Coordinates of C-alpha atoms and ligand atoms in Angstrom, one line a residue:
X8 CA 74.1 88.1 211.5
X9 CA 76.4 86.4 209.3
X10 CA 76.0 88.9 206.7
X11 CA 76.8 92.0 208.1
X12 CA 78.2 94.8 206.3
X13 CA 81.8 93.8 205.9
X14 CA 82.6 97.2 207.3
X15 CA 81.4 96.5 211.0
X16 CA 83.0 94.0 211.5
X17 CA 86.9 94.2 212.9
X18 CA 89.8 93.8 211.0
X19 CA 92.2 91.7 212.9
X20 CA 95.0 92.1 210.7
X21 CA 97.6 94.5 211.8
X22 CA 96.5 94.5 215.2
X23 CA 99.2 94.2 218.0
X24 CA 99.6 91.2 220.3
X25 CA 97.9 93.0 223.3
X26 CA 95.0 94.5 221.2
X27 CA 94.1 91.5 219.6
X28 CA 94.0 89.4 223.2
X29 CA 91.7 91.9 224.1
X30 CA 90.0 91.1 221.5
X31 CA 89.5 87.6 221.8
X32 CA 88.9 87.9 225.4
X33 CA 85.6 90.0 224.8
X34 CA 84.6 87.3 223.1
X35 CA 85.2 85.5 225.7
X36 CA 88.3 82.8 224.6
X37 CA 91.8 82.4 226.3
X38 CA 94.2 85.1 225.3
X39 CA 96.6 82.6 224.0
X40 CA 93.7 82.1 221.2
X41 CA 95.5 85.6 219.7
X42 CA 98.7 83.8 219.1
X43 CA 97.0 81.2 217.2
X44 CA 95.1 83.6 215.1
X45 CA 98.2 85.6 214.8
X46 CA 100.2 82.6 213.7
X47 CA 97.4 81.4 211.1
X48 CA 97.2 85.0 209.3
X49 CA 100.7 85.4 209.5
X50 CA 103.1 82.4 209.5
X51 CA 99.9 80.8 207.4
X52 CA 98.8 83.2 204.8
X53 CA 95.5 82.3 206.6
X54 CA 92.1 84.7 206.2
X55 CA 89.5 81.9 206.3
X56 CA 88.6 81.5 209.9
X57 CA 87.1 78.1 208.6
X58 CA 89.9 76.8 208.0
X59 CA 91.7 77.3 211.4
X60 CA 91.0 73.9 212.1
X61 CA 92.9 73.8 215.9
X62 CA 90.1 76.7 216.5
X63 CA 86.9 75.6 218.1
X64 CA 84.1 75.5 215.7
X65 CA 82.0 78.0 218.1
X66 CA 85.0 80.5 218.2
X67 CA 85.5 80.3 214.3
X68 CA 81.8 81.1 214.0
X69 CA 81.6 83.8 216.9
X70 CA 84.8 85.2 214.7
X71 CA 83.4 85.2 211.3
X72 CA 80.4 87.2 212.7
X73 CA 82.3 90.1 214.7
X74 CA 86.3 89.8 212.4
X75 CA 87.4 89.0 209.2
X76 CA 90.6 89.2 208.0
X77 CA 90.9 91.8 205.5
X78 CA 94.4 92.8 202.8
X79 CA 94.0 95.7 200.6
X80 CA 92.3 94.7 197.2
X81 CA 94.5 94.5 194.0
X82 CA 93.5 97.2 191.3
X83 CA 96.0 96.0 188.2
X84 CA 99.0 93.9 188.7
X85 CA 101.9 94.1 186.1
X86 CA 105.6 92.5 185.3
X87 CA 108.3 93.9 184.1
X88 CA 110.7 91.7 181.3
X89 CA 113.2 90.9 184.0
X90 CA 110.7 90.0 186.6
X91 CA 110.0 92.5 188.7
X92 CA 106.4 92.4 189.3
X93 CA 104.1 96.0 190.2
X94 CA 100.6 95.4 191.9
X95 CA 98.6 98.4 192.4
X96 CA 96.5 98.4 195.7
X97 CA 93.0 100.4 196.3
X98 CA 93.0 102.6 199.2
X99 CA 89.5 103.9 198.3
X100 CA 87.1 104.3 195.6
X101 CA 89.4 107.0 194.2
X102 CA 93.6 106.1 195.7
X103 CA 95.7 103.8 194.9
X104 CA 98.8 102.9 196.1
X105 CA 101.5 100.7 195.0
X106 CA 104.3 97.7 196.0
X107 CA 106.8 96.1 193.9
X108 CA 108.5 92.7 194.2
X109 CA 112.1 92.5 193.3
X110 CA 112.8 88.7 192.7
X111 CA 116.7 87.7 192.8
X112 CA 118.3 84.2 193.2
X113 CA 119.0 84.3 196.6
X114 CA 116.2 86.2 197.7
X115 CA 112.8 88.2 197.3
X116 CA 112.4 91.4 198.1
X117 CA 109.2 93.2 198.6
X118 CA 109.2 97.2 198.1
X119 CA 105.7 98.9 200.1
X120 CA 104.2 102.6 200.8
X121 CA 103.8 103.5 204.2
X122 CA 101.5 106.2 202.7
X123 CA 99.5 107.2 200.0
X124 CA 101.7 109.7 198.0
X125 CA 103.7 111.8 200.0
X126 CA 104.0 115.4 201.5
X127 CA 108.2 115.7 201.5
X128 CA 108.5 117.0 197.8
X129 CA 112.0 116.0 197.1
X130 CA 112.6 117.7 193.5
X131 CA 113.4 114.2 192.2
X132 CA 111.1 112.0 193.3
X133 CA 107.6 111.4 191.3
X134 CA 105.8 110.5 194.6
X135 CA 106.5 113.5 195.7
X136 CA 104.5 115.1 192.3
X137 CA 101.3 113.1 193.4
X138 CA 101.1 114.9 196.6
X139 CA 100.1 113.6 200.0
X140 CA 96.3 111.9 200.5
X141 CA 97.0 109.8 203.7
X142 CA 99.0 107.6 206.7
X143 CA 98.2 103.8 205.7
X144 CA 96.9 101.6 208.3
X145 CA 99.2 99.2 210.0
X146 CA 96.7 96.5 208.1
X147 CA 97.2 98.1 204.6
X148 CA 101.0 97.7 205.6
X149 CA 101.6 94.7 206.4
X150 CA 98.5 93.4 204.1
X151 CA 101.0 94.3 201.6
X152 CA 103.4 91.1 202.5
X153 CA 100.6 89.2 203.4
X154 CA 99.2 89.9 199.6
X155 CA 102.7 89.2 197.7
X156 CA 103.1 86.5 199.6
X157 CA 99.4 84.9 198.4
X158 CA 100.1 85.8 195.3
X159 CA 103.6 84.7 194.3
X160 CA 102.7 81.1 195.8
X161 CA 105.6 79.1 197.1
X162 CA 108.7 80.3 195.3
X163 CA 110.9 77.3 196.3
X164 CA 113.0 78.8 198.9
X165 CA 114.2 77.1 201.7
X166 CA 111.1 78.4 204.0
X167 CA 108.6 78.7 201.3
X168 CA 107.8 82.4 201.5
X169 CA 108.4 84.2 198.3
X170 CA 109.2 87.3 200.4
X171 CA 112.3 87.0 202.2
X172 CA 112.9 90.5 202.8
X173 CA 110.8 93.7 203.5
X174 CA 111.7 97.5 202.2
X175 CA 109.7 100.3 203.3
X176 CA 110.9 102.0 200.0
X177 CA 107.7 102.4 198.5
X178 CA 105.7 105.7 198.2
X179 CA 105.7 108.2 201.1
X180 CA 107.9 108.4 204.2
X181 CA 107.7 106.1 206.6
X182 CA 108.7 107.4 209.7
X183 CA 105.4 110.5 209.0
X184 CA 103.5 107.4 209.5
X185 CA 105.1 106.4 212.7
X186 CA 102.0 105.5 214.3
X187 CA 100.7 103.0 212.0
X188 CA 104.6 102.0 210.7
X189 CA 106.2 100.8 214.0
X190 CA 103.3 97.8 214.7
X191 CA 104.0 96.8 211.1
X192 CA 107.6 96.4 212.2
X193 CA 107.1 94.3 214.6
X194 CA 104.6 91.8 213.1
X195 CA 107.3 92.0 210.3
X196 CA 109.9 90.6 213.1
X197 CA 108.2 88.8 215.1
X198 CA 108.5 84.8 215.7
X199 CA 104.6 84.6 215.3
X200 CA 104.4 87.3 212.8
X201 CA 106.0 87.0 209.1
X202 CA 110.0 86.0 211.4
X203 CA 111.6 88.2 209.1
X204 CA 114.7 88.8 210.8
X205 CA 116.0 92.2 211.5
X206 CA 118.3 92.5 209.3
X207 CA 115.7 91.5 206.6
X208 CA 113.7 94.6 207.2
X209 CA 114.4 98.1 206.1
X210 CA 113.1 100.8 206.9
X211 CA 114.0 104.4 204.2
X212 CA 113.9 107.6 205.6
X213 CA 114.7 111.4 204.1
X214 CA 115.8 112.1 207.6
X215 CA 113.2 112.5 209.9
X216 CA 115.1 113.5 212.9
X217 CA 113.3 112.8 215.6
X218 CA 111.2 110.6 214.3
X219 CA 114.8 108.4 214.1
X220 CA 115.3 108.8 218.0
X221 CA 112.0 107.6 218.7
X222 CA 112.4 104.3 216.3
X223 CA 115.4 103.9 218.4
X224 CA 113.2 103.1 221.5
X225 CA 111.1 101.0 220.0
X226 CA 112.0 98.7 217.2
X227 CA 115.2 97.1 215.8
X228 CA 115.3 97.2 211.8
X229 CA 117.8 97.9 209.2
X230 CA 118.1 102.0 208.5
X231 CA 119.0 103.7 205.1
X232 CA 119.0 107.3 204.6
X233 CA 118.3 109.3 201.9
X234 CA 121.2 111.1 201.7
X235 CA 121.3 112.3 198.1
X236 CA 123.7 115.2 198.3
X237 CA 127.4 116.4 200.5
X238 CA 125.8 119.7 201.4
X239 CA 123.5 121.6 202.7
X240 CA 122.9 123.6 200.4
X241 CA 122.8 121.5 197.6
X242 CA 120.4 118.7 200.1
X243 CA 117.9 121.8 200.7
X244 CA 117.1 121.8 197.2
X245 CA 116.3 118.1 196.7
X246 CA 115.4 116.8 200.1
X247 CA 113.6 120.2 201.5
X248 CA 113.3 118.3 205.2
X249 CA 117.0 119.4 205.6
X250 CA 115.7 122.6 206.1
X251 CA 114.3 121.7 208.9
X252 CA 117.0 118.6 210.3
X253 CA 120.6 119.5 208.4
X254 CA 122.6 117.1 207.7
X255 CA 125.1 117.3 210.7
X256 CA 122.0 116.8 212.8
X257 CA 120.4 113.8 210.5
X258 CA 124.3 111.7 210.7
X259 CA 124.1 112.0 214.4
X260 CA 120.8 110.8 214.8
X261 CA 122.1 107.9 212.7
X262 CA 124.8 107.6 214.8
X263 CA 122.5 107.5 218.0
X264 CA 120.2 104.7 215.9
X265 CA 123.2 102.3 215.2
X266 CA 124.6 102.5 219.1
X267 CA 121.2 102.0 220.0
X268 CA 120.5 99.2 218.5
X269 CA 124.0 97.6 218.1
X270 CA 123.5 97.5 214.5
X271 CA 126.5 97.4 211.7
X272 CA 125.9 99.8 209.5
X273 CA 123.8 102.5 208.2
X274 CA 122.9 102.5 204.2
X275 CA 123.2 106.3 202.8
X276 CA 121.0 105.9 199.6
X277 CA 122.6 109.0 196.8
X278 CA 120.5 109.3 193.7
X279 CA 122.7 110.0 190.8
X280 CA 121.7 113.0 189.2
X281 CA 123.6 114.2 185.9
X282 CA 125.4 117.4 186.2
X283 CA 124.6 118.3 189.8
X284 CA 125.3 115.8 192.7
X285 CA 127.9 113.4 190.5
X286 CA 131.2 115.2 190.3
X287 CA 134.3 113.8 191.8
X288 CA 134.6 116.8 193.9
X289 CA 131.1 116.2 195.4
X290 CA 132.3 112.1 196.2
X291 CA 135.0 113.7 197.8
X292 CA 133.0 115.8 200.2
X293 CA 130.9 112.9 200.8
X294 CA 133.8 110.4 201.5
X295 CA 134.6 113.2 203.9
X296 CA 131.8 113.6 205.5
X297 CA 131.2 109.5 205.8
X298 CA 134.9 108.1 206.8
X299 CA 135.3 106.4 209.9
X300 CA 131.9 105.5 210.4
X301 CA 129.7 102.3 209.7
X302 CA 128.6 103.4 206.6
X303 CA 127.5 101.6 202.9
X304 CA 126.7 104.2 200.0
X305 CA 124.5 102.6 197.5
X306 CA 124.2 104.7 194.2
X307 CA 120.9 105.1 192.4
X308 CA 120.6 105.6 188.9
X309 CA 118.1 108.3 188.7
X310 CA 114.8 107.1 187.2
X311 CA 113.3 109.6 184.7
X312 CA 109.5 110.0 185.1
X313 CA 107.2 112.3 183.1
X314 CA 107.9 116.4 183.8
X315 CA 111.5 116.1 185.4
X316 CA 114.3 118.1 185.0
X317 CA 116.4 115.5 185.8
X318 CA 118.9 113.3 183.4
X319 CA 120.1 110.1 185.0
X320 CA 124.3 110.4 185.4
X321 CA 126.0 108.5 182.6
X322 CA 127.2 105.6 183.2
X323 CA 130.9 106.6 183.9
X324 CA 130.2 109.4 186.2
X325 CA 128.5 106.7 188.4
X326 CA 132.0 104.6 188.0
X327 CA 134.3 107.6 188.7
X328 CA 131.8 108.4 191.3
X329 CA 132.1 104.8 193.1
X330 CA 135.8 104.9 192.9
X331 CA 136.5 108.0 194.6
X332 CA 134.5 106.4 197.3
X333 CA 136.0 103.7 197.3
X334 CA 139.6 105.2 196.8
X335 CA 138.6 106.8 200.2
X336 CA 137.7 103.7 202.1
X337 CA 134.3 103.9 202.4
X338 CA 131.7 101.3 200.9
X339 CA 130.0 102.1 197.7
X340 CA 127.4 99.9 195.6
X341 CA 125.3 101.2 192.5
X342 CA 121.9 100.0 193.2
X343 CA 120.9 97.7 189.5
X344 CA 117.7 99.2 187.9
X345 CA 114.6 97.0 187.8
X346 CA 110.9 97.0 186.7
X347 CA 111.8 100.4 185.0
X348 CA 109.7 99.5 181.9
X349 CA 107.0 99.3 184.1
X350 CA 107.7 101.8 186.0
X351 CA 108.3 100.0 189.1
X352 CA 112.1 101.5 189.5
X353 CA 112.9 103.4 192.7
X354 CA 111.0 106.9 192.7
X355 CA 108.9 105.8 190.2
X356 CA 106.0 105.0 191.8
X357 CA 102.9 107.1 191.3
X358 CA 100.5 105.3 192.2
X359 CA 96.9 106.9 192.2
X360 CA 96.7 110.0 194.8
X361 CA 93.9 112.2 194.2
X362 CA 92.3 114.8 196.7
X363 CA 95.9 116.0 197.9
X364 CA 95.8 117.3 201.6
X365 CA 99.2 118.3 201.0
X366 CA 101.0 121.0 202.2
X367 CA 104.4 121.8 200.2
X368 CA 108.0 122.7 201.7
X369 CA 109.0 123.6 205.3
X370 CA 107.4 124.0 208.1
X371 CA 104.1 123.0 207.7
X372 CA 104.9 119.5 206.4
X373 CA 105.5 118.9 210.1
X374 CA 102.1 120.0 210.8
X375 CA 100.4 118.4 208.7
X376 CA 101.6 115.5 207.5
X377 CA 103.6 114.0 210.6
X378 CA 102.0 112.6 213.2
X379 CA 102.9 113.8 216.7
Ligands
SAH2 N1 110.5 108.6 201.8 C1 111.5 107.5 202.1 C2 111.1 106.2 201.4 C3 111.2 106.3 199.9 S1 112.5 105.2 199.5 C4 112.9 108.0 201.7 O1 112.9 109.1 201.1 O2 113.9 107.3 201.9 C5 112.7 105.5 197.8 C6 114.2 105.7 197.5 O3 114.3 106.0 196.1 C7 114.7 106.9 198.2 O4 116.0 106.8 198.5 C8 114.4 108.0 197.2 O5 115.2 109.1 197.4 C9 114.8 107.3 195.9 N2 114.3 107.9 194.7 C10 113.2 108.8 194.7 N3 113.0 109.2 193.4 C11 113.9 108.5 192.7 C12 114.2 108.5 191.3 N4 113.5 109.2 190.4 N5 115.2 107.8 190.8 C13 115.9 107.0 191.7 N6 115.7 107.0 193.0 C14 114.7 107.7 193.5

């Protein structure tokens, strides 16, 4: 029946390379038929099995009555005065989540949640105030790029795509989601999937420790940390996971990833917070901490959101912060602030989380909100 509930039928998108094969071979086609369909959703933008014209007519029709193709629905979209553009995404009837798409000359960069809110609870993060709901699926993932790249239409860029680069910088943690985040990465990289290259996909963690040795194994993507503070103490009070994984422990996991992988370097994300992680004493500490490995420290402006207690650093404490860095040899950046009048900025995004399943602070976030 043509019109069956949309519900039964599969959704091919975000399915690995094996699982749809298997697929397509209980419908009876030749496996290779999965890299075609994988190369039409993907390298495409395709969802209209109709229009997969190198597919025979019999398998387009067996597919539109068993798959369809399905991206997350768009709830509001908005754009920010310098171009940064917001979408909202339904999860349900009640959540939302949300991605963000930074455009800059050279490139187009597309921020997206792993999860719907998130159960870390670092003190400076809004996320974190919505709570957890739930893990994404892998197709709400990469449905994300798919979606931007539908909706931004050719940009003009050499190959087309108006997303050139991927950040899993959205709302909740990624590497909780390990499950459903680690296909995602590879349709990401893959030469039939969206061909980002490596380098062209990043993956943010707080500093899931073990989670980082197991991506280690499996995948090969950029890494940035949120580091946010030179001590423990002071990194227990706005990333509570270093209770749990300190940060001696988190650096030599990072270590481990970049040996692993061959990769260059590791990006330390440090949110600058006025009047308690920006002193020239605390760069210096960091510096410490940092020199002599392949590290880059990019500097966040903190983003106020309704109910914090934080102030963003002023401008020259940022400055003096970057210099001692720098003074010190390591690499420093101060990440530029965009889509923060619509509240698209980094740690700004809320999205819509209702029915929290959370659990809040130590222990029991493992529990609960990471998968095994
Ligand atoms: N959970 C992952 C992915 C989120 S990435 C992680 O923690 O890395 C979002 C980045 O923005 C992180 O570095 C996060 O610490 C930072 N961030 C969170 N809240 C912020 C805020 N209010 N202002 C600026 N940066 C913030």
């Amino acid at each position: 029946m043509s019109d069956a509930p949309a519900i039964e039928r599969e959704n091919l998108l975000g399915l690995t390379r094996p699982e749809l094969e298997a697929f397509v071979r209980e419908l009876g086609s030749e496996p290779f038929r999965a890299r075609q369909l994988w190369s039409w959703m993907y390298k495409r933008g395709e969802a209209r099995f109709e229009a997969m014209t190198d597919l025979a007519k019999s398998f387009r029709a067996q597919l539109a009555e068993r798959a369809q193709i399905r991206v997350p629905e768009i709830v509001t979209s908005q754009q920010s005065a310098d171009g940064t553009r917001k979408w909202l995404l339904r999860a349900d009837e009640k959540q939302a989540f949300e991605m963000v798409f930074i455009p800059e000359p050279d490139r187009g960069t597309l921020c997206i949640s792993s999860q719907v809110g998130c159960a870390l609870d670092c003190s400076f993060c809004s996320t974190a105030q919505q709570g957890f709901n739930r893990n994404l699926t892998t197709a709400e993932i990469v449905g994300q790029v798919w979606l931007a790249n539908r909706e931004l239409g050719t940009s003009g860029l050499p190959d087309e795509r108006a997303v050139t680069n991927v950040v899993l910088m959205g709302m909740g943690e990624p590497l909780a989601n390990f499950r459903n985040v680690v296909p995602a990465l590879r349709i990401f990289t893959d030469d039939l999937g969206f061909d980002l290259s490596r380098r062209r996909v990043t993956l943010s963690t707080s500093g899931l420790v073990p989670q980082i040795y197991k991506l280690a194994e499996e995948v090969n993507v950029a890494l940035a940390v949120s580091l946010h503070a030179p001590d423990d103490e002071l990194r227990n009070e706005l990333v509570p996971i270093n209770r749990l994984h300190p940060i001696a422990e988190l650096l030599e996991a990072c270590w481990h990833y970049l040996d692993e992988q061959n990769g260059r370097s590791i990006t330390f994300e440090y949110v600058m917070l006025d009047g308690i992680n920006d002193s020239p004493a605390q760069a210096c500490t960091l510096a410490k901490l940092l020199k002599g490995h392949p590290a880059k420290i990019n500097l966040i402006p903190f983003n106020p959101f309704p109910g914090t207690r934080y102030q963003r650093s002023p401008a020259p404490a940022i400055q003096r912060f970057k210099e001692e860095l720098l003074e010190r040899g390591l690499i420093a950046t101060v990440r530029r602030t965009r889509g923060d009048d619509i509240d698209a900025a980094c740690g700004q995004l809320a999205g819509r989380v209702i029915d929290r399943t959370t659990v809040r602070l130590g222990n029991k976030i493992i529990g609960v909100a990471v998968q095994p």
